[in-house]
Amino acid sequence: MSAPAGQFDAPVLTAHRAGLSGCHRCGRVWPQDQARCHRCGAHLVAPDRRGLQKVWAWWLAGLIAYIPANVFPMMSTQTFAGLAGNSEATILGGVVELMHYGNYDIALIVFVASVIVPVGKFLAIAWLAVVAGRPASVDQAHSRLKVYEVVEFIGRWSMIDVFVVAILSALVQLGFVASIRPGPAAVSFALSVAFTMLSAQSFDARLIWRGLPLRTRREP
């Protein structure tokens, strides 16, 4: 049986409603009237939706940089000083070429790291910025926190394309025989990754808990 309509559980207590403010650097909570964390010395700033302007600014910069990263070549190859021809490959072109030579596992890694992960980060950060501070149940707040933690975790793996191009450029320098050089897309991709990481770091995760209701309905 379900509880009668209008019956509620105890209020959902958050740090903000308890008059506390969490430290961004070490996580220790202090009274809201305190200006500095006594543990690490960082300034205490209350969560504010106006801080999302920085999130959106870095997000838009990353999106703009991601467009030329997929349009321009990521890597250019020159053999026999150009006598045997030069080749340039974009991100998707490189994936198709890897599949053509039967390297399906490497093609899948490059496709996931260069397309799926960046696009997923753009969508996840935009969604978090839209729903931050808005009404949510406890389960919804935990789901938003998990999405934020995933974005933070995969950020360190977003530079795999740039690392591959840098390693190949350093190793394959055989003078007249063959050489590999990074294309303009490598710089754009690196900038896009850096901007999205700054966007994720600018997001105040405490806003996830600001939308919790004062009371939650009792489950059946």
mmCIF file of C-alpha atoms in Angstrom:
data_model
loop_
_atom_site.group_PDB
_atom_site.id
_atom_site.type_symbol
_atom_site.label_atom_id
_atom_site.label_comp_id
_atom_site.label_asym_id
_atom_site.label_seq_id
_atom_site.Cartn_x
_atom_site.Cartn_y
_atom_site.Cartn_z
ATOM 1 C CA MET A 1 0.000 0.000 0.000
ATOM 2 C CA SER A 2 1.143 3.521 -0.693
ATOM 3 C CA ALA A 3 1.065 6.282 1.857
ATOM 4 C CA PRO A 4 -1.786 8.806 1.782
ATOM 5 C CA ALA A 5 -1.330 11.734 -0.586
ATOM 6 C CA GLY A 6 0.512 14.631 0.972
ATOM 7 C CA GLN A 7 2.456 12.499 3.468
ATOM 8 C CA PHE A 8 6.215 13.173 3.378
ATOM 9 C CA ASP A 9 9.443 11.901 4.830
ATOM 10 C CA ALA A 10 11.906 14.020 6.811
ATOM 11 C CA PRO A 11 13.366 17.046 5.027
ATOM 12 C CA VAL A 12 16.381 16.502 2.767
ATOM 13 C CA LEU A 13 19.207 18.262 4.576
ATOM 14 C CA THR A 14 22.043 19.667 2.453
ATOM 15 C CA ALA A 15 25.128 21.613 3.502
ATOM 16 C CA HIS A 16 23.604 24.803 2.132
ATOM 17 C CA ARG A 17 20.408 24.394 4.193
ATOM 18 C CA ALA A 18 22.516 23.553 7.242
ATOM 19 C CA GLY A 19 24.303 26.895 6.921
ATOM 20 C CA LEU A 20 27.562 25.335 5.733
ATOM 21 C CA SER A 21 29.816 25.954 2.736
ATOM 22 C CA GLY A 22 32.165 23.374 1.254
ATOM 23 C CA CYS A 23 35.753 24.084 0.281
ATOM 24 C CA HIS A 24 36.555 23.562 -3.402
ATOM 25 C CA ARG A 25 40.116 22.462 -2.696
ATOM 26 C CA CYS A 26 39.918 20.007 0.212
ATOM 27 C CA GLY A 27 36.170 19.398 0.641
ATOM 28 C CA ARG A 28 35.971 20.471 4.301
ATOM 29 C CA VAL A 29 32.743 22.275 5.219
ATOM 30 C CA TRP A 30 32.663 25.483 7.233
ATOM 31 C CA PRO A 31 30.008 27.994 8.360
ATOM 32 C CA GLN A 32 28.816 30.200 5.505
ATOM 33 C CA ASP A 33 29.988 33.389 7.216
ATOM 34 C CA GLN A 34 33.584 32.128 7.138
ATOM 35 C CA ALA A 35 35.681 33.560 4.292
ATOM 36 C CA ARG A 36 38.641 31.160 4.231
ATOM 37 C CA CYS A 37 39.211 27.445 4.796
ATOM 38 C CA HIS A 38 41.323 26.875 7.906
ATOM 39 C CA ARG A 39 42.571 23.543 6.599
ATOM 40 C CA CYS A 40 44.035 24.519 3.194
ATOM 41 C CA GLY A 41 43.698 28.309 3.157
ATOM 42 C CA ALA A 42 41.444 28.474 0.087
ATOM 43 C CA HIS A 43 38.736 31.121 -0.226
ATOM 44 C CA LEU A 44 35.227 29.861 0.468
ATOM 45 C CA VAL A 45 32.718 30.762 -2.253
ATOM 46 C CA ALA A 46 29.039 29.901 -2.102
ATOM 47 C CA PRO A 47 27.607 28.030 -5.117
ATOM 48 C CA ASP A 48 26.010 30.409 -7.607
ATOM 49 C CA ARG A 49 24.335 29.751 -10.964
ATOM 50 C CA ARG A 50 26.038 32.855 -12.352
ATOM 51 C CA GLY A 51 29.220 30.805 -12.367
ATOM 52 C CA LEU A 52 27.696 28.761 -15.214
ATOM 53 C CA GLN A 53 28.537 31.627 -17.578
ATOM 54 C CA LYS A 54 32.181 30.525 -17.412
ATOM 55 C CA VAL A 55 31.133 26.929 -18.066
ATOM 56 C CA TRP A 56 29.192 27.940 -21.168
ATOM 57 C CA ALA A 57 32.032 30.195 -22.399
ATOM 58 C CA TRP A 58 34.635 27.413 -22.277
ATOM 59 C CA TRP A 59 32.104 24.933 -23.688
ATOM 60 C CA LEU A 60 31.397 27.159 -26.711
ATOM 61 C CA ALA A 61 35.122 27.731 -27.286
ATOM 62 C CA GLY A 62 35.706 23.974 -27.246
ATOM 63 C CA LEU A 63 32.853 23.368 -29.684
ATOM 64 C CA ILE A 64 34.193 25.992 -32.087
ATOM 65 C CA ALA A 65 37.683 24.446 -31.962
ATOM 66 C CA TYR A 66 36.254 20.939 -32.487
ATOM 67 C CA ILE A 67 34.814 21.829 -35.909
ATOM 68 C CA PRO A 68 38.158 22.469 -37.702
ATOM 69 C CA ALA A 69 39.609 19.498 -35.815
ATOM 70 C CA ASN A 70 37.343 17.277 -37.917
ATOM 71 C CA VAL A 71 37.531 19.247 -41.162
ATOM 72 C CA PHE A 72 41.285 19.804 -41.532
ATOM 73 C CA PRO A 73 43.859 16.988 -41.751
ATOM 74 C CA MET A 74 45.149 15.584 -38.488
ATOM 75 C CA MET A 75 48.342 14.173 -40.004
ATOM 76 C CA SER A 76 50.256 14.490 -43.280
ATOM 77 C CA THR A 77 52.591 11.818 -44.649
ATOM 78 C CA GLN A 78 55.341 12.439 -47.208
ATOM 79 C CA THR A 79 57.308 9.627 -48.878
ATOM 80 C CA PHE A 80 60.472 9.974 -50.957
ATOM 81 C CA ALA A 81 60.400 13.774 -50.626
ATOM 82 C CA GLY A 82 57.010 13.885 -52.282
ATOM 83 C CA LEU A 83 58.016 11.815 -55.334
ATOM 84 C CA ALA A 84 55.853 8.904 -54.214
ATOM 85 C CA GLY A 85 53.058 11.251 -53.258
ATOM 86 C CA ASN A 86 51.799 12.976 -50.153
ATOM 87 C CA SER A 87 48.774 11.969 -48.136
ATOM 88 C CA GLU A 88 46.686 13.814 -45.578
ATOM 89 C CA ALA A 89 44.144 12.210 -43.293
ATOM 90 C CA THR A 90 41.388 13.694 -41.181
ATOM 91 C CA ILE A 91 40.149 11.957 -38.048
ATOM 92 C CA LEU A 92 37.328 10.124 -39.793
ATOM 93 C CA GLY A 93 39.501 9.563 -42.858
ATOM 94 C CA GLY A 94 42.097 7.886 -40.668
ATOM 95 C CA VAL A 95 39.428 5.639 -39.146
ATOM 96 C CA VAL A 96 38.213 4.599 -42.594
ATOM 97 C CA GLU A 97 41.779 3.911 -43.739
ATOM 98 C CA LEU A 98 42.487 1.780 -40.685
ATOM 99 C CA MET A 99 39.360 -0.245 -41.386
ATOM 100 C CA HIS A 100 40.435 -0.607 -45.031
ATOM 101 C CA TYR A 101 43.676 -2.267 -43.901
ATOM 102 C CA GLY A 102 41.831 -4.514 -41.458
ATOM 103 C CA ASN A 103 42.875 -2.759 -38.233
ATOM 104 C CA TYR A 104 39.358 -2.716 -36.835
ATOM 105 C CA ASP A 105 40.402 -2.670 -33.173
ATOM 106 C CA ILE A 106 42.650 0.382 -33.614
ATOM 107 C CA ALA A 107 40.001 2.076 -35.750
ATOM 108 C CA LEU A 108 37.461 1.534 -32.989
ATOM 109 C CA ILE A 109 39.789 3.036 -30.355
ATOM 110 C CA VAL A 110 40.482 6.092 -32.494
ATOM 111 C CA PHE A 111 36.792 6.544 -33.325
ATOM 112 C CA VAL A 112 35.720 6.291 -29.679
ATOM 113 C CA ALA A 113 38.501 8.579 -28.407
ATOM 114 C CA SER A 114 38.168 11.162 -31.191
ATOM 115 C CA VAL A 115 34.424 11.247 -31.893
ATOM 116 C CA ILE A 116 32.305 9.456 -29.293
ATOM 117 C CA VAL A 117 34.119 10.784 -26.208
ATOM 118 C CA PRO A 118 34.327 14.479 -27.296
ATOM 119 C CA VAL A 119 30.717 14.585 -28.484
ATOM 120 C CA GLY A 120 29.591 12.817 -25.316
ATOM 121 C CA LYS A 121 31.478 15.356 -23.192
ATOM 122 C CA PHE A 122 29.862 18.257 -25.026
ATOM 123 C CA LEU A 123 26.392 16.798 -24.471
ATOM 124 C CA ALA A 124 27.050 15.879 -20.825
ATOM 125 C CA ILE A 125 28.489 19.281 -19.851
ATOM 126 C CA ALA A 126 25.665 21.124 -21.621
ATOM 127 C CA TRP A 127 23.061 18.956 -19.873
ATOM 128 C CA LEU A 128 24.652 19.482 -16.459
ATOM 129 C CA ALA A 129 24.781 23.251 -17.005
ATOM 130 C CA VAL A 130 21.098 23.317 -17.999
ATOM 131 C CA VAL A 131 19.791 21.255 -15.051
ATOM 132 C CA ALA A 132 22.181 22.662 -12.411
ATOM 133 C CA GLY A 133 20.267 24.132 -9.483
ATOM 134 C CA ARG A 134 16.888 23.062 -10.843
ATOM 135 C CA PRO A 135 14.387 20.947 -8.858
ATOM 136 C CA ALA A 136 15.368 17.303 -8.591
ATOM 137 C CA SER A 137 14.773 14.257 -6.473
ATOM 138 C CA VAL A 138 17.576 12.598 -4.543
ATOM 139 C CA ASP A 139 17.928 9.881 -7.194
ATOM 140 C CA GLN A 140 18.083 12.463 -9.967
ATOM 141 C CA ALA A 141 20.765 14.394 -8.087
ATOM 142 C CA HIS A 142 22.843 11.233 -7.703
ATOM 143 C CA SER A 143 22.445 10.529 -11.434
ATOM 144 C CA ARG A 144 23.692 14.029 -12.265
ATOM 145 C CA LEU A 145 26.653 13.554 -9.941
ATOM 146 C CA LYS A 146 27.560 10.278 -11.666
ATOM 147 C CA VAL A 147 27.486 11.989 -15.073
ATOM 148 C CA TYR A 148 29.761 14.716 -13.726
ATOM 149 C CA GLU A 149 32.207 12.145 -12.311
ATOM 150 C CA VAL A 150 32.303 10.317 -15.669
ATOM 151 C CA VAL A 151 33.097 13.583 -17.463
ATOM 152 C CA GLU A 152 35.891 14.269 -14.987
ATOM 153 C CA PHE A 153 37.271 10.730 -15.385
ATOM 154 C CA ILE A 154 37.389 10.577 -19.190
ATOM 155 C CA GLY A 155 38.957 14.025 -19.463
ATOM 156 C CA ARG A 156 42.447 12.575 -18.951
ATOM 157 C CA TRP A 157 42.011 10.224 -21.954
ATOM 158 C CA SER A 158 40.858 12.871 -24.433
ATOM 159 C CA MET A 159 44.318 13.667 -25.821
ATOM 160 C CA ILE A 160 44.975 10.221 -27.296
ATOM 161 C CA ASP A 161 44.888 11.490 -30.903
ATOM 162 C CA VAL A 162 47.321 14.290 -30.166
ATOM 163 C CA PHE A 163 49.655 11.859 -28.368
ATOM 164 C CA VAL A 164 49.617 9.438 -31.326
ATOM 165 C CA VAL A 165 50.412 12.195 -33.837
ATOM 166 C CA ALA A 166 53.193 13.573 -31.614
ATOM 167 C CA ILE A 167 54.787 10.123 -31.181
ATOM 168 C CA LEU A 168 54.590 9.314 -34.900
ATOM 169 C CA SER A 169 56.019 12.715 -35.820
ATOM 170 C CA ALA A 170 58.964 12.117 -33.503
ATOM 171 C CA LEU A 171 59.629 8.531 -34.622
ATOM 172 C CA VAL A 172 58.920 8.598 -38.353
ATOM 173 C CA GLN A 173 61.458 11.138 -39.559
ATOM 174 C CA LEU A 174 63.450 9.154 -42.123
ATOM 175 C CA GLY A 175 64.604 12.130 -44.161
ATOM 176 C CA PHE A 176 64.196 11.470 -47.883
ATOM 177 C CA VAL A 177 62.378 8.155 -47.372
ATOM 178 C CA ALA A 178 59.367 9.144 -45.275
ATOM 179 C CA SER A 179 58.213 11.689 -42.751
ATOM 180 C CA ILE A 180 55.049 12.343 -40.773
ATOM 181 C CA ARG A 181 54.022 15.796 -39.653
ATOM 182 C CA PRO A 182 51.056 16.951 -37.563
ATOM 183 C CA GLY A 183 48.318 18.743 -39.443
ATOM 184 C CA PRO A 184 46.373 21.854 -38.427
ATOM 185 C CA ALA A 185 43.626 19.680 -36.940
ATOM 186 C CA ALA A 186 45.997 18.494 -34.211
ATOM 187 C CA VAL A 187 46.216 21.992 -32.745
ATOM 188 C CA SER A 188 42.451 22.490 -33.001
ATOM 189 C CA PHE A 189 41.766 19.148 -31.356
ATOM 190 C CA ALA A 190 44.180 19.898 -28.511
ATOM 191 C CA LEU A 191 42.523 23.281 -27.957
ATOM 192 C CA SER A 192 39.075 21.699 -28.012
ATOM 193 C CA VAL A 193 40.091 19.149 -25.373
ATOM 194 C CA ALA A 194 41.679 21.842 -23.199
ATOM 195 C CA PHE A 195 38.610 24.078 -23.426
ATOM 196 C CA THR A 196 36.198 21.263 -22.553
ATOM 197 C CA MET A 197 38.363 20.298 -19.574
ATOM 198 C CA LEU A 198 38.283 23.908 -18.375
ATOM 199 C CA SER A 199 34.517 23.923 -18.871
ATOM 200 C CA ALA A 200 34.113 20.795 -16.737
ATOM 201 C CA GLN A 201 36.443 22.171 -14.052
ATOM 202 C CA SER A 202 34.510 25.459 -13.980
ATOM 203 C CA PHE A 203 31.288 23.604 -13.170
ATOM 204 C CA ASP A 204 30.419 23.795 -9.478
ATOM 205 C CA ALA A 205 29.232 20.307 -8.518
ATOM 206 C CA ARG A 206 27.526 21.758 -5.428
ATOM 207 C CA LEU A 207 24.820 23.152 -7.701
ATOM 208 C CA ILE A 208 23.670 19.564 -8.251
ATOM 209 C CA TRP A 209 22.361 19.469 -4.672
ATOM 210 C CA ARG A 210 20.810 22.938 -4.658
ATOM 211 C CA GLY A 211 17.707 21.683 -6.486
ATOM 212 C CA LEU A 212 16.733 19.056 -3.919
ATOM 213 C CA PRO A 213 13.234 19.504 -2.478
ATOM 214 C CA LEU A 214 12.771 20.332 1.187
ATOM 215 C CA ARG A 215 10.831 17.121 1.593
ATOM 216 C CA THR A 216 10.471 13.968 -0.466
ATOM 217 C CA ARG A 217 7.327 11.912 -0.941
ATOM 218 C CA ARG A 218 7.351 8.567 0.829
ATOM 219 C CA GLU A 219 7.843 5.670 -1.527
ATOM 220 C CA PRO A 220 5.172 2.937 -1.625
#
